[in-house]
C-alpha cells in the first residue's frame, strides 16, 4: 500500500513535468527581476544578511542541540572508565605488548640493513652498523622465543 503513494512520484511523466515546472519558475523569476530597472538593495538582500562566519562553519553552526556537549563528554567518560578501569586483561593484550616491543626492532633492523648497503657502496666503515644489527637480531630472537611460549 505504501508503494502506491511513492511510485506516482517517480513516474517518468511526473519527473519531466516537475523539471519543466521548475524551469518555468526560474525563467519567470529571472524575467521579473530583469523587468525591474531599479537596483537591488544589498542591505535587504540575502547576501547582506550573510556573515563571514557562515562561509567557514555553515549557517546552522549554532543550531546544534544544547545537550550535545554533555552527551559527548558522558559517553567518552563511560567508555574510558570501562576500557581503562573495569575491563579485564586478555590474551590480546599480551600479544599487543609483544608486538609493541617487536615492531621498533623490525624497523631499526631494516634501517640498519639499508645503512650498511649504503655504506658499502660508499666504501665507508660499517662495523658500528653490523654490531648494532647483531644486537637487534639477538633481541628479536629472545622476543620470538617469548611469543612461542
mmCIF file with all atom_site columns, N, CA and C in Angstrom, residues 51-75:
data_model
loop_
_atom_site.group_PDB
_atom_site.id
_atom_site.type_symbol
_atom_site.label_atom_id
_atom_site.label_alt_id
_atom_site.label_comp_id
_atom_site.label_asym_id
_atom_site.label_entity_id
_atom_site.label_seq_id
_atom_site.pdbx_PDB_ins_code
_atom_site.Cartn_x
_atom_site.Cartn_y
_atom_site.Cartn_z
_atom_site.occupancy
_atom_site.B_iso_or_equiv
_atom_site.pdbx_formal_charge
_atom_site.auth_seq_id
_atom_site.auth_comp_id
_atom_site.auth_asym_id
_atom_site.auth_atom_id
_atom_site.pdbx_PDB_model_num
ATOM 1  N N  . UNK A 1 51 ? 26.851 36.258 6.944  1.00 0.00 ? 51 UNK A N  1
ATOM 2  C CA . UNK A 1 51 ? 28.020 36.614 7.744  1.00 0.00 ? 51 UNK A CA 1
ATOM 3  C C  . UNK A 1 51 ? 29.223 35.823 7.259  1.00 0.00 ? 51 UNK A C  1
ATOM 4  N N  . UNK A 1 52 ? 30.403 36.373 7.454  1.00 0.00 ? 52 UNK A N  1
ATOM 5  C CA . UNK A 1 52 ? 31.624 35.690 7.012  1.00 0.00 ? 52 UNK A CA 1
ATOM 6  C C  . UNK A 1 52 ? 31.823 34.371 7.752  1.00 0.00 ? 52 UNK A C  1
ATOM 7  N N  . UNK A 1 53 ? 31.350 34.286 8.972  1.00 0.00 ? 53 UNK A N  1
ATOM 8  C CA . UNK A 1 53 ? 31.493 33.047 9.753  1.00 0.00 ? 53 UNK A CA 1
ATOM 9  C C  . UNK A 1 53 ? 30.707 31.903 9.125  1.00 0.00 ? 53 UNK A C  1
ATOM 10 N N  . UNK A 1 54 ? 29.614 32.226 8.404  1.00 0.00 ? 54 UNK A N  1
ATOM 11 C CA . UNK A 1 54 ? 28.828 31.175 7.758  1.00 0.00 ? 54 UNK A CA 1
ATOM 12 C C  . UNK A 1 54 ? 29.636 30.466 6.680  1.00 0.00 ? 54 UNK A C  1
ATOM 13 N N  . UNK A 1 55 ? 30.564 31.163 6.058  1.00 0.00 ? 55 UNK A N  1
ATOM 14 C CA . UNK A 1 55 ? 31.351 30.564 4.985  1.00 0.00 ? 55 UNK A CA 1
ATOM 15 C C  . UNK A 1 55 ? 32.234 29.450 5.523  1.00 0.00 ? 55 UNK A C  1
ATOM 16 N N  . UNK A 1 56 ? 32.819 29.649 6.693  1.00 0.00 ? 56 UNK A N  1
ATOM 17 C CA . UNK A 1 56 ? 33.716 28.648 7.261  1.00 0.00 ? 56 UNK A CA 1
ATOM 18 C C  . UNK A 1 56 ? 32.959 27.540 7.990  1.00 0.00 ? 56 UNK A C  1
ATOM 19 N N  . UNK A 1 57 ? 31.910 27.899 8.726  1.00 0.00 ? 57 UNK A N  1
ATOM 20 C CA . UNK A 1 57 ? 31.248 26.921 9.586  1.00 0.00 ? 57 UNK A CA 1
ATOM 21 C C  . UNK A 1 57 ? 29.904 26.451 9.059  1.00 0.00 ? 57 UNK A C  1
ATOM 22 N N  . UNK A 1 58 ? 29.294 27.203 8.204  1.00 0.00 ? 58 UNK A N  1
ATOM 23 C CA . UNK A 1 58 ? 27.944 26.878 7.760  1.00 0.00 ? 58 UNK A CA 1
ATOM 24 C C  . UNK A 1 58 ? 26.937 27.702 8.532  1.00 0.00 ? 58 UNK A C  1
ATOM 25 N N  . UNK A 1 59 ? 25.767 27.856 7.968  1.00 0.00 ? 59 UNK A N  1
ATOM 26 C CA . UNK A 1 59 ? 24.772 28.735 8.566  1.00 0.00 ? 59 UNK A CA 1
ATOM 27 C C  . UNK A 1 59 ? 24.153 28.150 9.832  1.00 0.00 ? 59 UNK A C  1
ATOM 28 N N  . UNK A 1 60 ? 24.083 26.826 9.927  1.00 0.00 ? 60 UNK A N  1
ATOM 29 C CA . UNK A 1 60 ? 23.436 26.206 11.078 1.00 0.00 ? 60 UNK A CA 1
ATOM 30 C C  . UNK A 1 60 ? 24.433 25.756 12.143 1.00 0.00 ? 60 UNK A C  1
ATOM 31 N N  . UNK A 1 61 ? 25.589 26.398 12.220 1.00 0.00 ? 61 UNK A N  1
ATOM 32 C CA . UNK A 1 61 ? 26.621 26.017 13.184 1.00 0.00 ? 61 UNK A CA 1
ATOM 33 C C  . UNK A 1 61 ? 26.119 26.158 14.614 1.00 0.00 ? 61 UNK A C  1
ATOM 34 N N  . UNK A 1 62 ? 25.399 27.211 14.882 1.00 0.00 ? 62 UNK A N  1
ATOM 35 C CA . UNK A 1 62 ? 24.965 27.472 16.248 1.00 0.00 ? 62 UNK A CA 1
ATOM 36 C C  . UNK A 1 62 ? 23.649 26.784 16.585 1.00 0.00 ? 62 UNK A C  1
ATOM 37 N N  . UNK A 1 63 ? 23.109 26.001 15.668 1.00 0.00 ? 63 UNK A N  1
ATOM 38 C CA . UNK A 1 63 ? 21.839 25.348 15.937 1.00 0.00 ? 63 UNK A CA 1
ATOM 39 C C  . UNK A 1 63 ? 22.018 23.917 16.449 1.00 0.00 ? 63 UNK A C  1
ATOM 40 N N  . UNK A 1 64 ? 23.197 23.575 16.936 1.00 0.00 ? 64 UNK A N  1
ATOM 41 C CA . UNK A 1 64 ? 23.395 22.241 17.496 1.00 0.00 ? 64 UNK A CA 1
ATOM 42 C C  . UNK A 1 64 ? 22.652 22.154 18.832 1.00 0.00 ? 64 UNK A C  1
ATOM 43 N N  . UNK A 1 65 ? 22.199 20.980 19.198 1.00 0.00 ? 65 UNK A N  1
ATOM 44 C CA . UNK A 1 65 ? 21.469 20.838 20.469 1.00 0.00 ? 65 UNK A CA 1
ATOM 45 C C  . UNK A 1 65 ? 22.341 21.245 21.663 1.00 0.00 ? 65 UNK A C  1
ATOM 46 N N  . UNK A 1 66 ? 21.713 21.841 22.649 1.00 0.00 ? 66 UNK A N  1
ATOM 47 C CA . UNK A 1 66 ? 22.463 22.322 23.810 1.00 0.00 ? 66 UNK A CA 1
ATOM 48 C C  . UNK A 1 66 ? 23.015 21.183 24.660 1.00 0.00 ? 66 UNK A C  1
ATOM 49 N N  . UNK A 1 67 ? 22.396 20.020 24.590 1.00 0.00 ? 67 UNK A N  1
ATOM 50 C CA . UNK A 1 67 ? 22.854 18.892 25.398 1.00 0.00 ? 67 UNK A CA 1
ATOM 51 C C  . UNK A 1 67 ? 23.950 18.086 24.700 1.00 0.00 ? 67 UNK A C  1
ATOM 52 N N  . UNK A 1 68 ? 24.284 18.436 23.473 1.00 0.00 ? 68 UNK A N  1
ATOM 53 C CA . UNK A 1 68 ? 25.268 17.645 22.724 1.00 0.00 ? 68 UNK A CA 1
ATOM 54 C C  . UNK A 1 68 ? 26.622 17.565 23.431 1.00 0.00 ? 68 UNK A C  1
ATOM 55 N N  . UNK A 1 69 ? 27.205 18.660 23.917 1.00 0.00 ? 69 UNK A N  1
ATOM 56 C CA . UNK A 1 69 ? 28.489 18.522 24.622 1.00 0.00 ? 69 UNK A CA 1
ATOM 57 C C  . UNK A 1 69 ? 28.396 17.624 25.852 1.00 0.00 ? 69 UNK A C  1
ATOM 58 N N  . UNK A 1 70 ? 27.299 17.710 26.580 1.00 0.00 ? 70 UNK A N  1
ATOM 59 C CA . UNK A 1 70 ? 27.117 16.868 27.761 1.00 0.00 ? 70 UNK A CA 1
ATOM 60 C C  . UNK A 1 70 ? 27.043 15.393 27.373 1.00 0.00 ? 70 UNK A C  1
ATOM 61 N N  . UNK A 1 71 ? 26.337 15.090 26.303 1.00 0.00 ? 71 UNK A N  1
ATOM 62 C CA . UNK A 1 71 ? 26.208 13.705 25.848 1.00 0.00 ? 71 UNK A CA 1
ATOM 63 C C  . UNK A 1 71 ? 27.560 13.165 25.393 1.00 0.00 ? 71 UNK A C  1
ATOM 64 N N  . UNK A 1 72 ? 28.317 13.969 24.657 1.00 0.00 ? 72 UNK A N  1
ATOM 65 C CA . UNK A 1 72 ? 29.624 13.524 24.164 1.00 0.00 ? 72 UNK A CA 1
ATOM 66 C C  . UNK A 1 72 ? 30.574 13.267 25.329 1.00 0.00 ? 72 UNK A C  1
ATOM 67 N N  . UNK A 1 73 ? 30.634 14.182 26.274 1.00 0.00 ? 73 UNK A N  1
ATOM 68 C CA . UNK A 1 73 ? 31.531 14.019 27.422 1.00 0.00 ? 73 UNK A CA 1
ATOM 69 C C  . UNK A 1 73 ? 31.124 12.811 28.258 1.00 0.00 ? 73 UNK A C  1
ATOM 70 N N  . UNK A 1 74 ? 29.830 12.631 28.473 1.00 0.00 ? 74 UNK A N  1
ATOM 71 C CA . UNK A 1 74 ? 29.354 11.483 29.249 1.00 0.00 ? 74 UNK A CA 1
ATOM 72 C C  . UNK A 1 74 ? 29.692 10.168 28.556 1.00 0.00 ? 74 UNK A C  1
ATOM 73 N N  . UNK A 1 75 ? 29.493 10.112 27.249 1.00 0.00 ? 75 UNK A N  1
ATOM 74 C CA . UNK A 1 75 ? 29.796 8.886  26.503 1.00 0.00 ? 75 UNK A CA 1
ATOM 75 C C  . UNK A 1 75 ? 31.283 8.561  26.552 1.00 0.00 ? 75 UNK A C  1
#
